[in-house]
mmCIF file of C-alpha atoms and ligand atoms in Angstrom:
data_model
loop_
_atom_site.group_PDB
_atom_site.id
_atom_site.type_symbol
_atom_site.label_atom_id
_atom_site.label_comp_id
_atom_site.label_asym_id
_atom_site.label_seq_id
_atom_site.Cartn_x
_atom_site.Cartn_y
_atom_site.Cartn_z
ATOM 1 C CA UNK A 1 -1.235 16.026 -36.514
ATOM 2 C CA UNK A 2 0.425 13.527 -34.295
ATOM 3 C CA UNK A 3 -0.463 13.822 -30.647
ATOM 4 C CA UNK A 4 2.217 13.025 -28.143
ATOM 5 C CA UNK A 5 0.821 10.830 -25.423
ATOM 6 C CA UNK A 6 2.723 10.725 -22.177
ATOM 7 C CA UNK A 7 2.803 7.090 -21.180
ATOM 8 C CA UNK A 8 3.096 6.271 -17.494
ATOM 9 C CA UNK A 9 4.104 2.752 -16.692
ATOM 10 C CA UNK A 10 1.239 0.974 -14.756
ATOM 11 C CA UNK A 11 0.707 -2.389 -13.142
ATOM 12 C CA UNK A 12 -2.282 -4.268 -11.833
ATOM 13 C CA UNK A 13 -2.449 -6.681 -8.867
ATOM 14 C CA UNK A 14 -4.963 -9.184 -7.670
ATOM 15 C CA UNK A 15 -5.375 -10.969 -4.334
ATOM 16 C CA UNK A 16 -7.635 -13.465 -2.603
ATOM 17 C CA UNK A 17 -8.026 -14.707 0.947
ATOM 18 C CA UNK A 18 -10.309 -16.912 3.077
ATOM 19 C CA UNK A 19 -10.500 -17.557 6.816
ATOM 20 C CA UNK A 20 -12.618 -19.911 8.865
ATOM 21 C CA UNK A 21 -15.228 -18.241 11.104
ATOM 22 C CA UNK A 22 -15.186 -19.574 14.672
ATOM 23 C CA UNK A 23 -16.500 -18.547 18.097
ATOM 24 C CA UNK A 24 -14.291 -16.656 20.574
ATOM 25 C CA UNK A 25 -12.403 -14.726 17.967
ATOM 26 C CA UNK A 26 -12.639 -11.034 16.947
ATOM 27 C CA UNK A 27 -13.966 -10.222 13.467
ATOM 28 C CA UNK A 28 -11.756 -7.599 11.935
ATOM 29 C CA UNK A 29 -12.414 -6.457 8.381
ATOM 30 C CA UNK A 30 -10.548 -3.641 6.619
ATOM 31 C CA UNK A 31 -8.934 -2.602 9.895
ATOM 32 C CA UNK A 32 -12.293 -2.226 11.621
ATOM 33 C CA UNK A 33 -13.598 -4.468 14.416
ATOM 34 C CA UNK A 34 -17.117 -5.799 13.534
ATOM 35 C CA UNK A 35 -19.687 -6.649 16.201
ATOM 36 C CA UNK A 36 -20.461 -10.351 15.523
ATOM 37 C CA UNK A 37 -20.512 -13.567 17.544
ATOM 38 C CA UNK A 38 -17.958 -15.299 15.212
ATOM 39 C CA UNK A 39 -14.451 -14.216 14.171
ATOM 40 C CA UNK A 40 -11.676 -15.213 11.833
ATOM 41 C CA UNK A 41 -9.379 -18.105 12.846
ATOM 42 C CA UNK A 42 -5.809 -16.982 12.022
ATOM 43 C CA UNK A 43 -2.260 -16.517 13.284
ATOM 44 C CA UNK A 44 -2.720 -12.743 12.858
ATOM 45 C CA UNK A 45 -5.906 -10.747 13.577
ATOM 46 C CA UNK A 46 -7.402 -12.590 10.556
ATOM 47 C CA UNK A 47 -8.319 -9.436 8.577
ATOM 48 C CA UNK A 48 -9.279 -11.202 5.351
ATOM 49 C CA UNK A 49 -9.787 -7.961 3.403
ATOM 50 C CA UNK A 50 -6.401 -6.546 4.225
ATOM 51 C CA UNK A 51 -4.718 -9.884 3.519
ATOM 52 C CA UNK A 52 -6.265 -10.033 -0.008
ATOM 53 C CA UNK A 53 -5.249 -6.376 -0.511
ATOM 54 C CA UNK A 54 -1.659 -7.122 0.612
ATOM 55 C CA UNK A 55 -1.381 -9.965 -1.870
ATOM 56 C CA UNK A 56 -2.772 -7.698 -4.646
ATOM 57 C CA UNK A 57 -0.117 -5.045 -3.912
ATOM 58 C CA UNK A 58 2.744 -7.460 -3.464
ATOM 59 C CA UNK A 59 2.040 -9.482 -6.608
ATOM 60 C CA UNK A 60 1.239 -6.307 -8.518
ATOM 61 C CA UNK A 61 4.807 -5.051 -7.957
ATOM 62 C CA UNK A 62 6.318 -8.496 -8.719
ATOM 63 C CA UNK A 63 7.127 -9.294 -5.099
ATOM 64 C CA UNK A 64 6.624 -12.476 -3.063
ATOM 65 C CA UNK A 65 3.243 -13.087 -1.453
ATOM 66 C CA UNK A 66 1.997 -12.338 2.075
ATOM 67 C CA UNK A 67 3.001 -15.692 3.557
ATOM 68 C CA UNK A 68 6.580 -15.218 2.246
ATOM 69 C CA UNK A 69 6.905 -11.741 3.772
ATOM 70 C CA UNK A 70 5.075 -12.490 7.001
ATOM 71 C CA UNK A 71 5.238 -16.289 7.736
ATOM 72 C CA UNK A 72 2.525 -17.664 10.028
ATOM 73 C CA UNK A 73 5.241 -19.760 11.697
ATOM 74 C CA UNK A 74 6.884 -16.583 13.010
ATOM 75 C CA UNK A 75 5.850 -15.744 16.583
ATOM 76 C CA UNK A 76 6.326 -12.048 15.942
ATOM 77 C CA UNK A 77 3.233 -12.017 13.750
ATOM 78 C CA UNK A 78 1.020 -13.803 16.310
ATOM 79 C CA UNK A 79 -2.187 -11.802 16.769
ATOM 80 C CA UNK A 80 -0.707 -8.884 14.843
ATOM 81 C CA UNK A 81 -2.925 -6.059 13.632
ATOM 82 C CA UNK A 82 -2.945 -6.494 9.831
ATOM 83 C CA UNK A 83 -2.855 -2.725 9.301
ATOM 84 C CA UNK A 84 0.765 -2.890 10.583
ATOM 85 C CA UNK A 85 1.507 -5.433 7.889
ATOM 86 C CA UNK A 86 -0.207 -3.273 5.271
ATOM 87 C CA UNK A 87 1.977 -0.309 6.376
ATOM 88 C CA UNK A 88 5.101 -2.458 5.897
ATOM 89 C CA UNK A 89 3.837 -3.504 2.469
ATOM 90 C CA UNK A 90 3.333 0.134 1.471
ATOM 91 C CA UNK A 91 6.961 0.814 2.461
ATOM 92 C CA UNK A 92 8.030 -1.979 0.140
ATOM 93 C CA UNK A 93 5.699 -0.685 -2.589
ATOM 94 C CA UNK A 94 7.123 2.859 -2.414
ATOM 95 C CA UNK A 95 10.698 1.559 -2.204
ATOM 96 C CA UNK A 96 10.122 -0.365 -5.443
ATOM 97 C CA UNK A 97 8.994 2.929 -7.059
ATOM 98 C CA UNK A 98 5.200 2.364 -7.152
ATOM 99 C CA UNK A 99 2.235 4.233 -5.786
ATOM 100 C CA UNK A 100 -1.374 3.060 -5.520
ATOM 101 C CA UNK A 101 -3.745 4.432 -8.113
ATOM 102 C CA UNK A 102 -6.979 2.851 -6.903
ATOM 103 C CA UNK A 103 -8.189 -0.365 -5.224
ATOM 104 C CA UNK A 104 -11.382 -2.399 -5.731
ATOM 105 C CA UNK A 105 -12.280 -4.831 -2.977
ATOM 106 C CA UNK A 106 -14.971 -7.458 -2.455
ATOM 107 C CA UNK A 107 -15.796 -9.135 0.856
ATOM 108 C CA UNK A 108 -18.131 -12.128 1.056
ATOM 109 C CA UNK A 109 -19.873 -12.693 4.374
ATOM 110 C CA UNK A 110 -23.425 -13.962 5.007
ATOM 111 C CA UNK A 111 -23.880 -11.711 8.068
ATOM 112 C CA UNK A 112 -23.740 -9.215 9.639
ATOM 113 C CA UNK A 113 -24.420 -6.453 7.162
ATOM 114 C CA UNK A 114 -21.333 -4.279 6.665
ATOM 115 C CA UNK A 115 -22.917 -1.189 5.070
ATOM 116 C CA UNK A 116 -22.517 0.929 8.201
ATOM 117 C CA UNK A 117 -18.829 -0.046 8.568
ATOM 118 C CA UNK A 118 -17.741 0.545 4.981
ATOM 119 C CA UNK A 119 -17.322 4.342 5.106
ATOM 120 C CA UNK A 120 -14.894 4.045 8.074
ATOM 121 C CA UNK A 121 -13.078 1.158 6.417
ATOM 122 C CA UNK A 122 -12.595 3.372 3.339
ATOM 123 C CA UNK A 123 -11.105 6.231 5.406
ATOM 124 C CA UNK A 124 -8.806 3.824 7.277
ATOM 125 C CA UNK A 125 -7.579 2.138 4.044
ATOM 126 C CA UNK A 126 -7.199 5.494 2.213
ATOM 127 C CA UNK A 127 -4.899 6.725 4.968
ATOM 128 C CA UNK A 128 -2.806 3.554 4.923
ATOM 129 C CA UNK A 129 -2.561 3.469 1.102
ATOM 130 C CA UNK A 130 -1.977 7.248 0.756
ATOM 131 C CA UNK A 131 -4.873 7.656 -1.669
ATOM 132 C CA UNK A 132 -8.184 9.572 -1.676
ATOM 133 C CA UNK A 133 -11.249 7.899 -0.087
ATOM 134 C CA UNK A 134 -12.796 7.948 -3.594
ATOM 135 C CA UNK A 135 -9.987 5.660 -4.811
ATOM 136 C CA UNK A 136 -11.134 2.885 -2.445
ATOM 137 C CA UNK A 137 -14.095 0.754 -3.553
ATOM 138 C CA UNK A 138 -15.541 -1.927 -1.256
ATOM 139 C CA UNK A 139 -18.379 -4.235 -2.227
ATOM 140 C CA UNK A 140 -19.925 -6.371 0.539
ATOM 141 C CA UNK A 141 -21.855 -9.387 -0.650
ATOM 142 C CA UNK A 142 -23.578 -12.428 0.812
ATOM 143 C CA UNK A 143 -23.047 -15.803 -0.796
ATOM 144 C CA UNK A 144 -26.805 -16.428 -1.054
ATOM 145 C CA UNK A 145 -26.569 -18.974 1.760
ATOM 146 C CA UNK A 146 -24.446 -21.213 -0.575
ATOM 147 C CA UNK A 147 -21.125 -22.903 0.271
ATOM 148 C CA UNK A 148 -18.667 -22.085 3.101
ATOM 149 C CA UNK A 149 -19.324 -18.299 3.171
ATOM 150 C CA UNK A 150 -23.082 -18.832 2.743
ATOM 151 C CA UNK A 151 -23.139 -21.140 5.781
ATOM 152 C CA UNK A 152 -21.082 -18.635 7.806
ATOM 153 C CA UNK A 153 -18.227 -21.104 8.052
ATOM 154 C CA UNK A 154 -15.869 -18.783 6.260
ATOM 155 C CA UNK A 155 -15.226 -15.225 5.207
ATOM 156 C CA UNK A 156 -13.717 -14.545 1.763
ATOM 157 C CA UNK A 157 -12.184 -11.446 0.153
ATOM 158 C CA UNK A 158 -10.904 -10.446 -3.307
ATOM 159 C CA UNK A 159 -8.768 -7.405 -4.068
ATOM 160 C CA UNK A 160 -7.698 -5.676 -7.297
ATOM 161 C CA UNK A 161 -5.240 -2.807 -7.322
ATOM 162 C CA UNK A 162 -3.928 -0.386 -9.917
ATOM 163 C CA UNK A 163 -0.371 0.831 -9.449
ATOM 164 C CA UNK A 164 1.650 3.519 -11.241
ATOM 165 C CA UNK A 165 5.393 3.949 -11.325
ATOM 166 C CA UNK A 166 6.304 7.089 -9.385
ATOM 167 C CA UNK A 167 7.567 9.675 -11.858
ATOM 168 C CA UNK A 168 11.138 10.649 -11.104
HETATM 169 MG MG1 MG B 1 -5.305 -14.382 5.673
#
């Protein structure tokens, strides 16, 4: 007996981002402000996790990257809340006929501990991505005191995303 398997076209996307950590800046990760004495140096709010996620989505649908869509030379993006950029990216994603299946995120930061913030990050991102909270995975790691992240000179993030074509 031959089984008929309904095949749904799917894509994957991957993104990476890094920002310097400096005094007198807010630290925003996954749309949530984190209480810390250093923050991300950036033209926008410097949300490294959302920037990695945006590149994962954009490259996953075969689009140009974050810097092409939202150039850091453009005054209109100065200090912008990265969740606004992510909302715009979701509009592009849906207009290209894709929806998010799930996302898997990693943020690398020596301190502070993010465990208490992660549940609210997941709710925020799930709302923005129009997925269930259980479709958002976030790992927070130190860099074992090694390298730029380990010396708290930088914050780094990686993002993987699974996308499906919206069935017409
Ligand atoms: Mg960035």
